[in-house]
mmCIF file of C-alpha atoms in Angstrom:
data_model
loop_
_atom_site.group_PDB
_atom_site.id
_atom_site.type_symbol
_atom_site.label_atom_id
_atom_site.label_comp_id
_atom_site.label_asym_id
_atom_site.label_seq_id
_atom_site.Cartn_x
_atom_site.Cartn_y
_atom_site.Cartn_z
ATOM 1 C CA MET G 1 250.743 165.275 186.192
ATOM 2 C CA LYS G 2 249.580 166.427 189.488
ATOM 3 C CA ARG G 3 246.593 163.692 188.920
ATOM 4 C CA THR G 4 249.075 160.962 188.112
ATOM 5 C CA ALA G 5 251.198 161.583 191.462
ATOM 6 C CA VAL G 6 247.969 161.679 193.348
ATOM 7 C CA LEU G 7 247.029 158.324 191.795
ATOM 8 C CA GLY G 8 250.405 157.094 192.288
ATOM 9 C CA VAL G 9 250.456 157.614 196.040
ATOM 10 C CA LEU G 10 246.984 156.388 196.641
ATOM 11 C CA VAL G 11 247.967 153.244 194.975
ATOM 12 C CA GLY G 12 250.947 152.541 196.978
ATOM 13 C CA ALA G 13 248.948 153.735 200.073
ATOM 14 C CA LEU G 14 246.339 150.814 199.228
ATOM 15 C CA MET G 15 249.081 148.353 198.726
ATOM 16 C CA THR G 16 250.845 149.046 202.145
ATOM 17 C CA GLY G 17 246.993 148.991 203.601
ATOM 18 C CA THR G 18 247.315 152.658 204.875
ATOM 19 C CA VAL G 19 243.962 153.796 203.148
ATOM 20 C CA TRP G 20 240.781 153.081 205.108
ATOM 21 C CA ALA G 21 237.237 153.360 204.003
ATOM 22 C CA GLN G 22 236.554 155.781 206.924
ATOM 23 C CA GLY G 23 238.836 158.452 208.577
ATOM 24 C CA ALA G 24 241.907 159.504 206.652
ATOM 25 C CA THR G 25 244.517 158.714 209.432
ATOM 26 C CA PRO G 26 243.732 157.811 213.254
ATOM 27 C CA LEU G 27 243.336 160.805 215.462
ATOM 28 C CA PRO G 28 246.677 161.000 217.909
ATOM 29 C CA LEU G 29 246.235 161.006 221.429
ATOM 30 C CA ASP G 30 246.996 164.351 222.310
ATOM 31 C CA ARG G 31 244.068 165.777 219.786
ATOM 32 C CA ALA G 32 241.415 163.097 221.464
ATOM 33 C CA THR G 33 241.948 164.188 225.086
ATOM 34 C CA VAL G 34 241.539 167.152 227.113
ATOM 35 C CA SER G 35 244.153 169.755 226.868
ATOM 36 C CA SER G 36 247.087 170.566 229.113
ATOM 37 C CA ASP G 37 245.278 173.534 230.859
ATOM 38 C CA VAL G 38 242.344 171.327 231.628
ATOM 39 C CA ALA G 39 244.467 168.456 233.070
ATOM 40 C CA LYS G 40 246.181 170.864 235.311
ATOM 41 C CA ARG G 41 242.667 171.719 237.055
ATOM 42 C CA THR G 42 241.396 168.305 236.916
ATOM 43 C CA LEU G 43 245.019 166.352 237.370
ATOM 44 C CA MET G 44 243.731 164.075 234.694
ATOM 45 C CA LYS G 45 244.881 163.856 231.099
ATOM 46 C CA GLY G 46 244.055 160.788 229.800
ATOM 47 C CA GLN G 47 240.452 161.661 229.178
ATOM 48 C CA ILE G 48 238.462 161.956 226.070
ATOM 49 C CA SER G 49 237.789 165.590 225.583
ATOM 50 C CA ALA G 50 234.026 167.500 225.147
ATOM 51 C CA THR G 51 235.107 168.384 221.441
ATOM 52 C CA VAL G 52 235.794 164.639 220.450
ATOM 53 C CA ALA G 53 232.941 162.946 222.614
ATOM 54 C CA ARG G 54 230.516 165.415 220.819
ATOM 55 C CA GLN G 55 231.938 164.523 217.188
ATOM 56 C CA ILE G 56 231.060 160.896 218.367
ATOM 57 C CA VAL G 57 227.787 161.650 219.412
ATOM 58 C CA ASP G 58 227.019 163.410 216.374
ATOM 59 C CA ALA G 59 228.452 160.647 214.307
ATOM 60 C CA CYS G 60 226.268 157.862 215.813
ATOM 61 C CA ILE G 61 223.517 160.264 215.044
ATOM 62 C CA ASP G 62 224.377 160.519 211.431
ATOM 63 C CA PHE G 63 224.614 156.808 211.538
ATOM 64 C CA ALA G 64 221.018 156.343 212.753
ATOM 65 C CA ARG G 65 219.504 158.708 210.188
ATOM 66 C CA ASN G 66 221.035 157.049 207.232
ATOM 67 C CA GLN G 67 221.138 153.260 208.309
ATOM 68 C CA GLN G 68 219.751 150.628 205.908
ATOM 69 C CA GLY G 69 216.051 150.036 206.480
ATOM 70 C CA GLY G 70 215.223 153.324 207.520
ATOM 71 C CA PRO G 71 216.318 156.051 210.219
ATOM 72 C CA GLY G 72 216.918 154.580 213.583
ATOM 73 C CA ASN G 73 216.326 155.927 217.266
ATOM 74 C CA TYR G 74 219.351 155.562 219.711
ATOM 75 C CA SER G 75 220.296 157.134 223.347
ATOM 76 C CA ILE G 76 224.044 157.566 223.250
ATOM 77 C CA PHE G 77 226.347 158.118 226.070
ATOM 78 C CA VAL G 78 230.329 158.808 226.202
ATOM 79 C CA LEU G 79 231.991 158.204 229.460
ATOM 80 C CA ALA G 80 235.061 159.632 230.968
ATOM 81 C CA PRO G 81 237.581 156.903 232.344
ATOM 82 C CA ASN G 82 236.270 157.558 235.829
ATOM 83 C CA GLY G 83 232.542 156.928 234.671
ATOM 84 C CA ASP G 84 231.494 160.396 234.390
ATOM 85 C CA ILE G 85 229.192 161.425 231.415
ATOM 86 C CA VAL G 86 231.015 163.724 229.190
ATOM 87 C CA ASP G 87 228.187 164.055 226.384
ATOM 88 C CA ALA G 88 225.010 162.143 225.725
ATOM 89 C CA HIS G 89 222.219 162.434 223.616
ATOM 90 C CA VAL G 90 218.657 160.786 223.462
ATOM 91 C CA MET G 91 217.064 160.737 220.142
ATOM 92 C CA ASP G 92 213.421 161.214 219.525
ATOM 93 C CA GLY G 93 211.459 157.882 220.297
ATOM 94 C CA VAL G 94 213.837 156.168 222.589
ATOM 95 C CA LEU G 95 211.929 154.309 225.098
ATOM 96 C CA PRO G 96 213.098 154.882 229.198
ATOM 97 C CA ILE G 97 214.572 151.324 228.852
ATOM 98 C CA GLY G 98 216.641 152.194 226.069
ATOM 99 C CA VAL G 99 218.141 155.524 227.567
ATOM 100 C CA GLU G 100 218.582 153.057 230.919
ATOM 101 C CA THR G 101 220.851 150.307 228.772
ATOM 102 C CA GLY G 102 222.954 152.782 226.782
ATOM 103 C CA LEU G 103 224.272 154.188 229.779
ATOM 104 C CA LEU G 104 224.850 150.306 231.164
ATOM 105 C CA LYS G 105 226.536 149.256 228.321
ATOM 106 C CA ALA G 106 228.931 152.363 228.450
ATOM 107 C CA LYS G 107 229.684 151.431 232.157
ATOM 108 C CA THR G 108 229.875 148.069 231.158
ATOM 109 C CA ALA G 109 232.559 148.665 228.299
ATOM 110 C CA LEU G 110 234.476 150.840 230.820
ATOM 111 C CA TYR G 111 234.479 148.191 233.596
ATOM 112 C CA ALA G 112 235.512 145.288 231.500
ATOM 113 C CA ARG G 113 237.742 147.084 229.167
ATOM 114 C CA THR G 114 236.141 145.280 226.212
ATOM 115 C CA PRO G 115 232.905 145.309 224.200
ATOM 116 C CA SER G 116 229.990 144.874 226.185
ATOM 117 C CA SER G 117 228.985 141.937 223.639
ATOM 118 C CA ALA G 118 232.059 140.374 224.262
ATOM 119 C CA VAL G 119 231.336 140.328 228.037
ATOM 120 C CA ALA G 120 228.070 138.928 226.781
ATOM 121 C CA GLN G 121 229.855 136.106 225.196
ATOM 122 C CA ARG G 122 232.069 135.382 227.893
ATOM 123 C CA PHE G 123 229.358 135.007 230.290
ATOM 124 C CA ASN G 124 226.492 133.412 228.506
ATOM 125 C CA ASN G 125 224.719 131.036 231.420
ATOM 126 C CA VAL G 126 222.452 132.045 233.939
ATOM 127 C CA ASP G 127 224.591 131.439 236.739
ATOM 128 C CA GLY G 128 227.707 133.153 235.098
ATOM 129 C CA ARG G 129 225.645 136.341 235.047
ATOM 130 C CA LEU G 130 224.109 136.287 238.277
ATOM 131 C CA ILE G 131 227.146 136.296 240.265
ATOM 132 C CA ARG G 132 228.237 139.416 238.424
ATOM 133 C CA LEU G 133 225.309 141.381 238.299
ATOM 134 C CA ASP G 134 226.223 143.582 241.269
ATOM 135 C CA LEU G 135 229.881 144.075 240.297
ATOM 136 C CA GLY G 136 231.324 147.327 240.059
ATOM 137 C CA LYS G 137 228.047 148.747 241.242
ATOM 138 C CA ASP G 138 229.819 150.636 244.158
ATOM 139 C CA SER G 139 232.197 152.426 241.609
ATOM 140 C CA GLY G 140 229.257 153.343 239.586
ATOM 141 C CA LEU G 141 230.128 150.968 237.047
ATOM 142 C CA ALA G 142 227.833 147.762 236.077
ATOM 143 C CA TYR G 143 227.884 144.733 233.969
ATOM 144 C CA TYR G 144 225.072 144.302 231.355
ATOM 145 C CA PHE G 145 225.099 141.527 229.005
ATOM 146 C CA VAL G 146 223.999 143.204 225.739
ATOM 147 C CA GLY G 147 226.088 144.576 222.873
ATOM 148 C CA GLY G 148 226.125 148.287 222.254
ATOM 149 C CA GLY G 149 229.099 149.307 224.555
ATOM 150 C CA LEU G 150 232.562 149.828 223.193
ATOM 151 C CA PRO G 151 235.839 151.126 225.113
ATOM 152 C CA ILE G 152 237.359 154.081 223.628
ATOM 153 C CA VAL G 153 240.999 153.653 222.947
ATOM 154 C CA VAL G 154 243.661 155.743 221.298
ATOM 155 C CA ASP G 155 247.222 154.851 221.275
ATOM 156 C CA ASP G 156 246.518 151.633 223.469
ATOM 157 C CA GLN G 157 245.329 154.343 226.084
ATOM 158 C CA LEU G 158 241.779 154.095 227.386
ATOM 159 C CA ILE G 159 240.291 157.696 227.246
ATOM 160 C CA GLY G 160 236.281 156.653 227.628
ATOM 161 C CA ALA G 161 233.726 154.541 226.592
ATOM 162 C CA ILE G 162 230.617 154.634 224.476
ATOM 163 C CA GLY G 163 227.132 153.161 225.048
ATOM 164 C CA VAL G 164 224.426 152.896 222.539
ATOM 165 C CA GLY G 165 220.831 151.622 223.476
ATOM 166 C CA GLY G 166 217.352 151.538 222.496
ATOM 167 C CA GLY G 167 217.932 150.774 218.607
ATOM 168 C CA ASN G 168 218.266 147.925 216.537
ATOM 169 C CA MET G 169 222.217 148.214 215.425
ATOM 170 C CA ASP G 170 223.624 149.519 218.632
ATOM 171 C CA GLU G 171 227.017 148.009 218.580
ATOM 172 C CA GLN G 172 227.175 149.095 214.894
ATOM 173 C CA CYS G 173 226.180 152.708 215.514
ATOM 174 C CA ALA G 174 228.801 152.891 218.242
ATOM 175 C CA TYR G 175 231.096 151.063 215.923
ATOM 176 C CA GLN G 176 230.753 153.116 212.910
ATOM 177 C CA ALA G 177 230.876 156.463 215.012
ATOM 178 C CA LEU G 178 233.966 155.859 216.641
ATOM 179 C CA THR G 179 235.842 154.857 213.200
ATOM 180 C CA LYS G 180 234.444 157.831 211.672
ATOM 181 C CA VAL G 181 236.174 160.420 214.111
ATOM 182 C CA LEU G 182 239.091 158.189 215.501
ATOM 183 C CA GLY G 183 240.054 156.338 212.509
ATOM 184 C CA PRO G 184 240.232 152.279 212.255
ATOM 185 C CA GLN G 185 238.871 150.262 215.047
ATOM 186 C CA PRO G 186 240.007 146.858 216.032
ATOM 187 C CA PRO G 187 237.386 144.159 214.547
ATOM 188 C CA LEU G 188 234.073 143.498 216.703
ATOM 189 C CA PRO G 189 233.524 140.340 218.065
ATOM 190 C CA ALA G 190 231.961 137.755 215.939
ATOM 191 C CA PRO G 191 228.390 137.025 216.881
ATOM 192 C CA ALA G 192 227.926 133.702 218.817
ATOM 193 C CA PRO G 193 224.650 131.661 219.036
ATOM 194 C CA PRO G 194 222.795 132.097 222.677
ATOM 195 C CA ALA G 195 223.790 129.597 224.997
ATOM 196 C CA GLY G 196 221.547 127.833 227.374
ATOM 197 C CA GLY G 197 218.879 130.169 226.639
ATOM 198 C CA ALA G 198 220.447 133.553 227.340
ATOM 199 C CA ALA G 199 219.798 136.380 225.038
ATOM 200 C CA PRO G 200 222.014 137.234 222.400
ATOM 201 C CA GLY G 201 224.603 139.800 222.967
ATOM 202 C CA GLY G 202 222.651 141.440 220.448
ATOM 203 C CA GLY G 203 222.339 145.035 219.342
ATOM 204 C CA ARG G 204 223.786 144.305 215.173
ATOM 205 C CA GLY G 205 220.456 143.186 213.680
ATOM 206 C CA GLY G 206 217.579 142.902 215.983
ATOM 207 C CA ARG G 207 216.395 144.927 218.810
ATOM 208 C CA GLY G 208 218.264 144.451 221.814
ATOM 209 C CA GLN G 209 217.765 147.499 224.228
#
């Protein structure tokens, strides 16, 4: 009887679209952000907690170790909405440029409130990128036109950003980690062919740094 009941619930849930491949239910905002006690000290409540940031980093590392084609090597940065680093990890074998670009991708997603690959597609020519290279730097943010950076949004609230660099599936590493820890995520931007000789938004298949 119990098995029949469980199967009935699962079938009903599948029909209504409430069962996802990864993550049973979305993580609620109060469990993803800092505690009220912390908020009293920092005067900021809508910030990803250190615990959840570490879970996302660990999920990205787990993705890297089990990805198709053999293990990947990534730098991973999780930022607070003000740009502070909440958690970060650099896997063995990541070149220095991969570390720098991982952080730049997180800053781009935080600054633009959108995936860094979408930024790359929006400004896909040399002139469009040149006039934006210095934007945000006075605030410690940046534009970097390569995929691998994603905003972290829970209950329509931006609570941080993640940037992944140095590997060959940067954006997927970030996306799968957010899905595993926080629940279903918005679809990633569809890949677009390079325009005007610009580098692809990248980080999904080929090495994008």
